[in-house]
CSV table of C-alpha atoms in Angstrom, one decimal:
chain,number,residue,atom,x,y,z
A,1,UNK,CA,-32.9,36.9,-14.1
A,2,UNK,CA,-35.5,39.3,-16.2
A,3,UNK,CA,-37.6,39.4,-13.6
A,4,UNK,CA,-34.6,40.8,-11.2
A,5,UNK,CA,-34.2,43.1,-14.0
A,6,UNK,CA,-38.0,44.4,-14.0
A,7,UNK,CA,-38.2,44.6,-10.1
A,8,UNK,CA,-34.9,47.1,-10.2
A,9,UNK,CA,-36.2,49.0,-13.0
A,10,UNK,CA,-39.5,49.6,-11.2
A,11,UNK,CA,-37.6,50.7,-8.1
A,12,UNK,CA,-34.7,52.5,-9.4
A,13,UNK,CA,-34.0,55.1,-11.3
A,14,UNK,CA,-31.9,54.9,-14.1
A,15,UNK,CA,-28.9,57.3,-12.8
A,16,UNK,CA,-28.7,54.1,-9.8
A,17,UNK,CA,-29.5,50.8,-12.7
A,18,UNK,CA,-25.6,50.4,-13.5
A,19,UNK,CA,-24.4,50.4,-9.9
A,20,UNK,CA,-27.6,47.9,-8.8
A,21,UNK,CA,-26.8,45.3,-12.1
A,22,UNK,CA,-23.3,45.8,-11.2
A,23,UNK,CA,-23.6,44.9,-7.4
A,24,UNK,CA,-25.7,42.0,-8.1
A,25,UNK,CA,-23.7,40.5,-10.5
A,26,UNK,CA,-20.6,40.4,-8.6
A,27,UNK,CA,-22.9,38.8,-5.7
A,28,UNK,CA,-23.7,36.2,-7.9
A,29,UNK,CA,-20.0,35.7,-8.8
A,30,UNK,CA,-19.0,35.5,-5.5
A,31,UNK,CA,-21.9,33.1,-4.3
A,32,UNK,CA,-20.6,30.8,-7.5
A,33,UNK,CA,-17.1,30.8,-6.2
A,34,UNK,CA,-17.8,29.9,-2.4
A,35,UNK,CA,-19.9,27.0,-3.7
A,36,UNK,CA,-16.7,25.7,-5.6
A,37,UNK,CA,-14.4,25.3,-2.3
A,38,UNK,CA,-16.8,23.0,-0.9
A,39,UNK,CA,-16.8,20.1,-3.2
A,40,UNK,CA,-13.7,18.6,-2.2
A,41,UNK,CA,-14.0,19.7,1.4
A,42,UNK,CA,-15.8,18.2,4.1
A,43,UNK,CA,-16.6,14.2,5.5
A,44,UNK,CA,-18.5,11.6,3.1
A,45,UNK,CA,-19.0,8.0,3.9
A,46,UNK,CA,-20.0,4.7,2.5
A,47,UNK,CA,-22.2,3.1,4.6
A,48,UNK,CA,-22.0,-0.3,3.2
A,49,UNK,CA,-18.0,-0.5,4.0
A,50,UNK,CA,-18.7,1.7,7.5
A,51,UNK,CA,-15.9,3.8,5.8
A,52,UNK,CA,-15.5,8.0,5.7
A,53,UNK,CA,-13.2,10.3,3.8
A,54,UNK,CA,-12.4,13.3,5.8
A,55,UNK,CA,-11.1,16.4,3.0
A,56,UNK,CA,-10.0,19.8,2.5
A,57,UNK,CA,-8.4,19.6,-0.7
A,58,UNK,CA,-8.0,23.3,-1.1
A,59,UNK,CA,-6.0,23.9,2.2
A,60,UNK,CA,-4.5,20.9,3.4
A,61,UNK,CA,-5.4,20.9,7.0
A,62,UNK,CA,-6.7,17.7,8.2
A,63,UNK,CA,-5.2,16.2,11.3
A,64,UNK,CA,-6.1,12.5,12.0
A,65,UNK,CA,-7.4,12.2,15.5
A,66,UNK,CA,-5.0,10.5,17.8
A,67,UNK,CA,-2.4,10.4,15.1
A,68,UNK,CA,-1.3,14.2,15.0
A,69,UNK,CA,2.3,12.7,14.3
A,70,UNK,CA,1.3,13.2,10.7
A,71,UNK,CA,0.7,16.5,10.8
A,72,UNK,CA,-1.7,18.4,8.7
A,73,UNK,CA,-2.9,16.6,5.6
A,74,UNK,CA,-5.2,16.8,2.6
A,75,UNK,CA,-7.2,14.1,4.4
A,76,UNK,CA,-7.9,10.5,5.3
A,77,UNK,CA,-9.8,7.8,4.8
A,78,UNK,CA,-11.0,5.9,8.2
A,79,UNK,CA,-13.5,3.2,9.3
A,80,UNK,CA,-16.1,3.5,12.1
A,81,UNK,CA,-14.7,-0.4,13.0
A,82,UNK,CA,-11.2,0.4,13.8
A,83,UNK,CA,-8.4,3.0,14.2
A,84,UNK,CA,-6.9,1.9,11.2
A,85,UNK,CA,-6.7,4.8,8.6
A,86,UNK,CA,-5.5,5.9,4.5
A,87,UNK,CA,-3.6,8.8,4.9
A,88,UNK,CA,-4.2,11.4,1.8
A,89,UNK,CA,-0.5,12.5,1.4
A,90,UNK,CA,-1.3,14.5,-1.6
A,91,UNK,CA,-4.3,15.8,-3.6
A,92,UNK,CA,-4.6,17.4,-6.8
A,93,UNK,CA,-7.8,18.8,-8.3
A,94,UNK,CA,-7.6,18.3,-11.9
A,95,UNK,CA,-10.8,19.8,-12.8
A,96,UNK,CA,-13.6,21.0,-10.7
A,97,UNK,CA,-15.4,17.6,-10.4
A,98,UNK,CA,-12.3,15.8,-10.1
A,99,UNK,CA,-9.0,14.9,-7.7
A,100,UNK,CA,-6.2,13.1,-8.0
A,101,UNK,CA,-5.2,11.5,-4.8
A,102,UNK,CA,-2.0,9.6,-3.3
A,103,UNK,CA,-2.2,7.6,-0.3
A,104,UNK,CA,-0.6,5.5,2.3
A,105,UNK,CA,-1.4,3.3,5.1
A,106,UNK,CA,-0.5,4.6,8.7
A,107,UNK,CA,2.2,1.9,9.0
A,108,UNK,CA,3.6,3.5,5.5
A,109,UNK,CA,3.9,-0.1,4.3
A,110,UNK,CA,1.3,0.4,1.4
A,111,UNK,CA,0.4,2.9,-1.0
A,112,UNK,CA,-2.1,3.9,-3.8
A,113,UNK,CA,-3.5,6.3,-6.2
A,114,UNK,CA,-6.9,6.7,-6.8
A,115,UNK,CA,-9.3,9.6,-8.3
A,116,UNK,CA,-12.5,11.2,-6.4
A,117,UNK,CA,-15.2,12.1,-8.7
A,118,UNK,CA,-18.0,14.2,-7.8
A,119,UNK,CA,-20.9,12.9,-9.8
A,120,UNK,CA,-24.0,15.1,-11.0
A,121,UNK,CA,-26.0,13.2,-8.3
A,122,UNK,CA,-23.9,14.9,-5.7
A,123,UNK,CA,-22.5,11.2,-4.7
A,124,UNK,CA,-18.6,11.0,-5.1
A,125,UNK,CA,-16.9,8.1,-6.9
A,126,UNK,CA,-13.6,6.8,-5.6
A,127,UNK,CA,-11.7,4.9,-8.1
A,128,UNK,CA,-8.3,2.8,-7.1
A,129,UNK,CA,-6.2,3.5,-9.7
A,130,UNK,CA,-2.7,2.0,-9.0
A,131,UNK,CA,-0.9,0.4,-6.1
A,132,UNK,CA,-2.0,-1.7,-3.2
A,133,UNK,CA,-5.5,-2.5,-2.6
A,134,UNK,CA,-7.6,-0.3,-0.1
A,135,UNK,CA,-8.3,-2.4,2.9
A,136,UNK,CA,-9.5,-1.7,6.4
A,137,UNK,CA,-9.8,-3.7,9.6
A,138,UNK,CA,-13.4,-4.5,10.7
A,139,UNK,CA,-13.8,-7.4,13.4
A,140,UNK,CA,-10.1,-7.9,13.4
A,141,UNK,CA,-9.6,-9.0,10.0
A,142,UNK,CA,-8.6,-6.9,7.0
A,143,UNK,CA,-11.4,-6.4,4.6
A,144,UNK,CA,-10.7,-5.3,0.7
A,145,UNK,CA,-12.5,-2.4,-0.4
A,146,UNK,CA,-13.9,-2.7,-4.4
A,147,UNK,CA,-11.8,-0.7,-6.6
A,148,UNK,CA,-14.9,1.6,-7.3
A,149,UNK,CA,-16.9,2.8,-4.6
A,150,UNK,CA,-19.9,5.5,-4.1
A,151,UNK,CA,-19.7,7.6,-1.0
A,152,UNK,CA,-22.0,10.3,-0.1
A,153,UNK,CA,-22.4,13.6,2.4
A,154,UNK,CA,-23.8,13.0,5.7
């Protein structure tokens, strides 16, 4: 920041200095604000269990492919092995790195709550808190997902 100030001081006269500093400050605030809206927006994956989570917790607008009957949602968890999905029916961002989720399976017969945490190493931790166990269909069998898994952006 002191380097920027030095450059500004060299190339600008005192009359325009305050305008330049204000413009740069607003630019950096805007840049920081836009970065915040990307933590809980996008697709993250767990390669070990072949699952992925599509999400937009800021503006629930995700439509499950082939299952538009559910409308726009905050997101869903799917698998590359089948069409079985868990719908995220509500997502509440509790702090800048944590969201509380409510999920149901696509039959509506099971539900659960979980927490999604954005970690310092840019991975995500999904922790199942209460309710049914998250499971997917792989090779025509149900596979239970551990209570805590790590997901990454791809």
